[in-house]
XYZ file of C-alpha atoms in Angstrom:
457
model
C 0.000 0.000 0.000
C 2.741 2.435 0.915
C 6.149 2.487 -0.739
C 9.265 3.979 0.801
C 12.980 3.697 0.167
C 13.797 3.730 3.892
C 14.943 0.555 5.610
C 12.629 1.021 8.598
C 8.985 1.871 9.116
C 7.208 3.996 11.676
C 3.500 4.407 11.094
C 1.869 5.638 14.277
C -1.695 4.909 13.245
C -1.128 1.351 11.967
C -0.316 -1.761 14.010
C 2.124 -3.598 11.753
C 2.399 -7.255 12.740
C 6.034 -8.198 13.249
C 7.562 -10.931 11.087
C 10.762 -12.484 12.407
C 13.857 -11.966 10.283
C 16.822 -14.306 10.574
C 19.048 -11.313 11.331
C 16.966 -10.712 14.482
C 19.012 -13.463 16.133
C 22.002 -13.765 13.769
C 23.346 -10.363 12.768
C 26.348 -11.752 10.859
C 24.366 -13.077 7.904
C 25.538 -11.388 4.670
C 23.248 -9.701 2.140
C 23.144 -10.439 -1.573
C 21.662 -8.569 -4.512
C 18.407 -10.174 -5.657
C 19.177 -12.133 -8.867
C 15.824 -10.993 -10.290
C 17.578 -7.682 -10.910
C 19.617 -9.428 -13.629
C 16.884 -11.802 -14.826
C 16.124 -11.262 -18.530
C 12.432 -11.981 -18.002
C 11.868 -9.220 -15.424
C 11.998 -5.466 -15.657
C 12.869 -4.229 -12.209
C 11.264 -0.799 -12.526
C 11.047 1.553 -9.515
C 8.637 -0.074 -7.069
C 9.260 -3.626 -8.364
C 11.123 -4.535 -5.196
C 9.060 -4.089 -2.042
C 10.222 -2.388 1.147
C 9.180 -2.648 4.806
C 6.789 0.233 4.104
C 4.697 -1.882 1.713
C 1.815 -3.150 3.827
C -1.592 -4.814 3.538
C -4.419 -3.784 5.868
C -6.268 -6.591 7.652
C -9.605 -4.759 7.335
C -10.387 -2.624 4.310
C -14.060 -2.018 5.117
C -14.729 0.526 7.841
C -17.858 1.785 9.587
C -17.423 5.553 9.753
C -20.596 5.956 11.809
C -18.937 4.272 14.769
C -21.871 1.878 15.254
C -19.503 -1.070 14.820
C -16.092 0.194 15.961
C -13.188 -0.787 13.719
C -9.827 -1.938 15.137
C -7.824 1.060 16.293
C -5.074 1.212 15.321
C -5.840 -0.908 12.227
C -3.877 -4.136 11.837
C -1.482 -4.445 8.919
C 0.893 -7.057 7.524
C 4.000 -6.894 5.369
C 3.124 -7.212 1.701
C 4.437 -10.323 -0.048
C 6.849 -10.017 -2.932
C 10.522 -9.743 -3.899
C 12.978 -7.578 -1.988
C 16.072 -5.925 -3.491
C 18.363 -7.628 -0.972
C 18.261 -11.324 -0.132
C 19.854 -13.154 2.779
C 20.555 -16.514 1.170
C 23.210 -17.243 -1.406
C 21.216 -19.313 -3.936
C 24.204 -21.606 -4.541
C 24.236 -22.492 -0.824
C 20.472 -23.080 -0.415
C 19.218 -26.560 0.447
C 15.412 -26.320 0.425
C 12.998 -28.923 1.805
C 9.308 -29.189 0.875
C 6.845 -31.257 2.923
C 3.098 -31.905 2.660
C 1.139 -32.913 5.771
C -2.428 -33.870 6.664
C -5.278 -34.727 4.307
C -5.416 -34.278 0.560
C -6.507 -31.068 -1.118
C -6.704 -29.995 -4.775
C -3.609 -27.991 -5.640
C -1.008 -29.629 -3.387
C 1.007 -30.837 -6.362
C 0.729 -27.423 -7.997
C 2.245 -25.755 -4.927
C 5.114 -28.271 -4.895
C 5.713 -27.791 -8.621
C 5.733 -23.998 -8.387
C 8.057 -24.022 -5.370
C 10.535 -26.140 -7.311
C 10.237 -24.170 -10.540
C 10.272 -20.813 -8.719
C 13.344 -21.619 -6.626
C 15.152 -23.003 -9.672
C 14.278 -20.376 -12.286
C 13.750 -17.206 -10.242
C 16.645 -17.580 -7.826
C 18.927 -20.220 -9.307
C 18.583 -22.707 -6.430
C 19.722 -26.200 -7.469
C 19.360 -28.249 -4.276
C 15.646 -28.798 -3.669
C 14.282 -31.834 -1.843
C 10.881 -33.361 -1.178
C 10.117 -34.909 2.214
C 7.926 -37.992 1.922
C 4.954 -38.847 4.142
C 4.538 -35.680 6.189
C 6.470 -34.684 9.293
C 7.624 -38.237 10.022
C 9.342 -38.217 6.638
C 12.084 -35.926 7.956
C 13.452 -38.740 10.119
C 11.991 -41.856 8.470
C 12.814 -41.515 4.750
C 15.590 -40.210 2.537
C 14.843 -36.815 0.963
C 13.835 -36.915 -2.712
C 15.837 -34.587 -5.029
C 13.491 -32.428 -7.134
C 14.002 -30.441 -10.320
C 11.750 -28.678 -12.862
C 11.805 -31.569 -15.326
C 10.662 -34.052 -12.667
C 7.738 -31.914 -11.485
C 6.739 -30.594 -14.909
C 3.248 -32.176 -15.042
C 2.526 -32.494 -11.322
C -0.074 -29.713 -11.443
C -2.239 -32.012 -13.566
C -2.413 -34.657 -10.844
C -4.567 -34.854 -7.738
C -3.199 -35.643 -4.299
C 0.466 -35.188 -3.473
C 3.260 -37.014 -5.257
C 5.398 -36.544 -2.144
C 2.803 -38.530 -0.157
C 1.355 -37.317 3.125
C 0.305 -38.541 6.546
C -1.148 -37.301 9.807
C 0.745 -37.265 13.066
C 4.396 -38.282 13.300
C 5.429 -34.943 14.771
C 8.543 -35.470 16.898
C 10.225 -32.083 17.278
C 13.702 -33.219 18.276
C 13.887 -35.899 15.586
C 12.693 -33.384 12.974
C 15.200 -30.698 14.022
C 18.049 -33.215 14.092
C 17.126 -34.465 10.622
C 16.953 -30.893 9.285
C 20.456 -30.216 10.574
C 21.853 -33.574 9.422
C 20.581 -32.968 5.873
C 21.829 -29.394 5.884
C 18.461 -27.865 5.012
C 18.302 -24.091 5.437
C 14.860 -23.405 3.925
C 11.693 -25.265 4.950
C 8.435 -25.019 2.991
C 5.658 -26.630 5.054
C 2.287 -27.239 3.357
C -0.614 -28.164 5.620
C -3.628 -27.204 7.704
C -3.995 -25.780 11.204
C -2.423 -28.804 12.913
C 0.514 -28.653 10.521
C 0.881 -24.921 11.169
C 1.019 -25.591 14.917
C 3.887 -27.962 14.196
C 5.543 -25.281 12.048
C 5.361 -22.894 15.014
C 7.239 -25.377 17.201
C 9.888 -25.988 14.524
C 10.340 -22.239 14.002
C 10.610 -21.526 17.733
C 13.191 -24.291 18.237
C 15.295 -23.133 15.279
C 15.149 -19.570 16.594
C 16.093 -20.743 20.091
C 19.156 -22.470 18.646
C 19.867 -19.383 16.472
C 20.115 -21.546 13.372
C 20.414 -20.022 9.908
C 17.218 -21.703 8.688
C 14.002 -20.070 7.454
C 10.548 -21.644 7.886
C 7.434 -20.741 5.893
C 3.968 -22.254 6.148
C 1.687 -22.553 3.143
C -1.858 -23.003 4.510
C -3.745 -25.928 3.038
C -7.276 -26.965 3.920
C -10.016 -27.904 1.543
C -12.568 -26.856 4.194
C -11.395 -23.219 4.005
C -11.180 -23.088 7.799
C -7.795 -21.306 8.036
C -8.271 -17.863 9.537
C -7.038 -14.400 8.470
C -6.454 -15.242 4.787
C -9.200 -14.763 2.187
C -9.429 -18.436 1.291
C -7.424 -21.647 1.175
C -6.168 -23.148 -2.050
C -8.307 -25.994 -3.381
C -11.503 -24.530 -1.929
C -12.908 -23.280 -5.236
C -12.181 -26.632 -6.868
C -13.963 -28.380 -3.990
C -17.072 -26.198 -4.385
C -17.093 -26.844 -8.127
C -16.915 -30.625 -7.596
C -19.509 -30.481 -4.809
C -21.954 -28.909 -7.233
C -21.696 -31.978 -9.445
C -22.694 -34.218 -6.539
C -25.605 -31.904 -5.694
C -26.777 -31.937 -9.307
C -26.742 -35.752 -9.307
C -28.700 -35.836 -6.033
C -31.250 -33.427 -7.495
C -31.769 -35.584 -10.579
C -32.204 -38.696 -8.433
C -34.647 -36.938 -6.098
C -36.904 -35.398 -8.731
C -36.993 -38.681 -10.667
C -38.598 -40.535 -7.750
C -41.874 -40.337 -5.846
C -41.156 -38.563 -2.582
C -37.480 -38.566 -3.462
C -34.771 -37.133 -1.250
C -31.187 -36.594 -2.378
C -28.793 -36.505 0.568
C -25.250 -35.202 -0.007
C -22.506 -35.177 2.619
C -19.735 -32.646 1.965
C -16.449 -31.935 3.689
C -16.376 -29.511 6.591
C -15.320 -30.786 10.013
C -15.548 -27.516 11.905
C -16.825 -25.135 9.234
C -19.512 -25.305 6.575
C -17.963 -23.171 3.838
C -18.075 -25.843 1.118
C -21.701 -26.707 1.895
C -22.677 -23.028 2.034
C -20.995 -21.995 -1.223
C -22.121 -25.116 -3.076
C -25.677 -24.403 -1.940
C -25.502 -20.802 -3.130
C -24.010 -21.887 -6.456
C -26.326 -24.806 -7.271
C -29.792 -23.430 -6.338
C -30.984 -27.064 -6.120
C -30.570 -27.420 -2.352
C -33.612 -27.356 -0.068
C -31.756 -27.532 3.228
C -28.108 -26.933 4.150
C -26.814 -28.191 7.500
C -23.436 -26.926 8.757
C -21.429 -27.281 11.998
C -22.081 -23.658 12.975
C -25.846 -24.278 13.214
C -27.499 -26.727 15.622
C -30.449 -28.639 14.199
C -32.937 -31.199 15.402
C -35.084 -33.816 13.703
C -38.409 -34.211 15.514
C -41.121 -31.726 16.420
C -42.245 -28.330 15.274
C -39.576 -26.483 13.332
C -37.522 -29.649 13.001
C -35.972 -31.191 9.908
C -38.627 -33.876 9.462
C -41.470 -31.352 9.507
C -39.674 -29.167 6.972
C -38.955 -32.088 4.612
C -42.531 -33.349 4.831
C -43.841 -29.927 3.811
C -41.331 -29.723 0.980
C -42.262 -33.184 -0.338
C -45.948 -32.228 -0.298
C -45.129 -29.038 -2.188
C -42.637 -30.211 -4.824
C -42.474 -34.006 -4.541
C -38.740 -34.050 -3.917
C -35.997 -32.451 -1.785
C -32.207 -32.127 -1.707
C -30.429 -32.070 1.635
C -26.754 -31.074 1.999
C -24.893 -31.739 5.246
C -21.310 -30.880 6.203
C -19.448 -33.733 7.875
C -19.087 -31.865 11.173
C -22.780 -31.007 11.506
C -24.967 -32.751 14.070
C -22.112 -34.471 15.891
C -23.664 -33.574 19.264
C -26.955 -35.356 18.492
C -25.597 -38.570 16.955
C -25.618 -41.314 19.617
C -22.088 -42.353 20.663
C -20.725 -45.180 22.751
C -18.263 -44.372 25.540
C -15.360 -45.657 23.438
C -16.421 -43.517 20.481
C -16.436 -40.400 22.688
C -12.745 -40.934 23.498
C -11.520 -41.774 19.973
C -8.895 -39.483 18.397
C -7.117 -39.594 15.053
C -3.319 -39.475 14.627
C -3.365 -35.678 14.764
C -5.309 -35.675 18.041
C -8.612 -34.590 16.471
C -11.881 -36.192 17.677
C -13.110 -38.976 15.403
C -16.292 -37.775 13.716
C -19.203 -40.117 13.217
C -20.765 -40.369 9.770
C -23.545 -37.783 9.887
C -24.573 -38.693 6.339
C -25.055 -42.377 7.102
C -26.859 -41.538 10.342
C -29.225 -39.080 8.607
C -29.870 -41.593 5.848
C -30.965 -44.146 8.432
C -33.013 -41.657 10.484
C -34.878 -40.401 7.407
C -35.816 -43.935 6.395
C -36.995 -44.755 9.909
C -39.050 -41.546 10.082
C -40.831 -42.200 6.788
C -41.561 -45.866 7.463
C -42.945 -44.904 10.887
C -45.131 -41.950 9.827
C -45.987 -42.948 6.238
C -45.804 -46.769 6.113
C -47.914 -47.107 2.943
C -46.388 -44.324 0.834
C -43.529 -44.564 -1.628
C -40.253 -43.029 -0.514
C -36.777 -42.980 -2.041
C -33.583 -41.605 -0.581
C -30.268 -41.507 -2.439
C -27.206 -40.874 -0.293
C -24.106 -39.473 -2.036
C -20.750 -39.048 -0.285
C -18.252 -37.499 -2.753
C -15.631 -36.679 -0.092
C -12.648 -38.521 -1.546
C -13.599 -37.698 -5.115
C -13.618 -33.983 -4.272
C -10.379 -33.739 -2.350
C -8.398 -36.015 -4.678
C -8.998 -34.194 -7.971
C -6.493 -31.822 -9.625
C -6.970 -28.113 -8.993
C -9.054 -26.088 -11.433
C -7.632 -23.111 -13.337
C -8.405 -20.571 -10.607
C -6.806 -22.636 -7.861
C -3.780 -23.445 -10.052
C -3.116 -19.725 -10.537
C -3.606 -19.121 -6.827
C -1.150 -21.909 -5.932
C 1.495 -20.353 -8.184
C 1.153 -16.962 -6.472
C 1.289 -18.597 -3.035
C 4.445 -20.525 -3.891
C 6.220 -17.516 -5.362
C 5.182 -15.335 -2.410
C 6.674 -17.912 -0.038
C 9.938 -18.066 -1.986
C 10.342 -14.279 -2.103
C 9.763 -14.037 1.653
C 12.214 -16.781 2.567
C 14.922 -15.490 0.235
C 14.458 -12.034 1.825
C 15.324 -13.602 5.181
C 11.893 -13.757 6.791
C 11.032 -16.802 8.860
C 8.129 -18.110 10.950
C 5.508 -16.737 8.609
C 2.632 -17.811 6.403
C 1.820 -16.303 3.022
C -1.719 -15.734 1.807
C -4.143 -13.207 0.341
C -5.758 -10.606 2.593
C -8.390 -8.524 0.839
C -6.934 -9.669 -2.479
C -3.339 -8.667 -1.678
C -0.713 -11.253 -0.743
C 0.847 -10.742 2.663
C 3.190 -12.300 5.226
C 1.463 -13.304 8.466
C 3.128 -14.641 11.649
C 2.628 -18.411 11.591
C 1.477 -18.496 15.218
C -1.402 -16.140 14.354
C -2.561 -18.427 11.564
C -2.164 -21.549 13.708
C -4.601 -20.084 16.262
C -7.071 -18.351 13.938
C -10.268 -20.016 12.727
C -12.512 -19.166 9.813
C -16.023 -20.071 10.885
C -19.129 -19.383 8.833
C -20.646 -16.212 10.247
C -24.319 -17.121 10.517
C -25.159 -13.437 11.078
C -23.636 -12.580 7.702
C -25.531 -11.885 4.496
C -24.351 -15.177 2.934
C -26.139 -17.335 5.491
C -29.290 -15.214 5.192
C -29.036 -15.730 1.443
C -28.841 -19.509 1.934
C -31.995 -19.478 4.056
C -33.847 -17.227 1.584
C -33.011 -19.622 -1.262
C -33.994 -22.784 0.591
C -36.621 -21.442 3.042
C -35.138 -23.856 5.553
C -35.949 -23.467 9.252
C -33.624 -21.698 11.648
C -33.970 -24.654 14.077
C -34.615 -22.380 17.048
C -37.027 -24.146 19.386
C -40.001 -22.022 20.395
């Protein structure tokens, strides 16, 4: 937003979030001229290289009436992009790239663009992939990567490097990083992965090691806070629409037909919400941020019965994290955790499928009824990224590279109000992006579907 040639910034009316620089704890690190200055494909015009005075505001919509007070002073972050001076000699860089957690469209694109960007923008020749998530640092040999090897990875779903949950052992990871001589770490993953990145960053800083860490937030659910959206989210919504369309066809082709679609969304309902808004075929959208109930006035069964009488069919979309508090659990199920320490979710789609059948056979034993249950979870998260997400992944990767080469560490890159910024990784690890059910989008969902608000009278 602002551009200055000074090496420091002092803006009294803006709270600029501090990003750690490796010189904060190692002042002897030498500077180098950014090789982009000599790159034949770039014209480094005045303003091409960013300075500490280039910032991105966290909030760009203000209420001047004072009814809803805005943050004062307003929060701001360093803008992402190349700097004129870098703090790594490209010939001495040994970069490591790791993917953790579940699959998400675009993971391979991010890996590809990190490799190609490091190689072609900065001349880095030692780039390695870490297999199978965090445990791969100490369990497998690093995989050498180059542009030729990764050339078509953006056309594939999943992650060629392989991934896993859990396996986070800080001391083993740090020892492996030092043994392999890595001095740049590119960590791709969700909130749990970012919490691990915080620990790695803090330990490296404590030891005053000349190693930069950057997190690239990945979650198909779009539940990472602060940034505008996660990569892969738009692809997921696009694929979810296909499942909803199939459910709609099945439902309207049957007598008293219901199409039930379960979509991803453990703690947030963004995919379900946006797919509902995009498709216009959904009669009821259930998300984790809204409690619902089945029986009685204002309940789901009453709503569906009225809808079947009116149109003869209905489409119901449910996010996987919805209704977890009303699904019966055994004592052992209550205590179950996955490898990342997250509670094991029960299958809300399968449970609703069964409950709907029981309800109809109980209340309408002599009437036809058809329910088609579609769970496209693995189909959605395993597909390649669409064009929009591929472009986004490229910008994320290049933003991460520019920040690391400039000497920043312990940060995450991502868009804020459409501008790419560097955000302290601990902020991102703690932030959540819930659906705001007081927002216009949720009101829009309810106006499209006329679904109940599930508030008991």
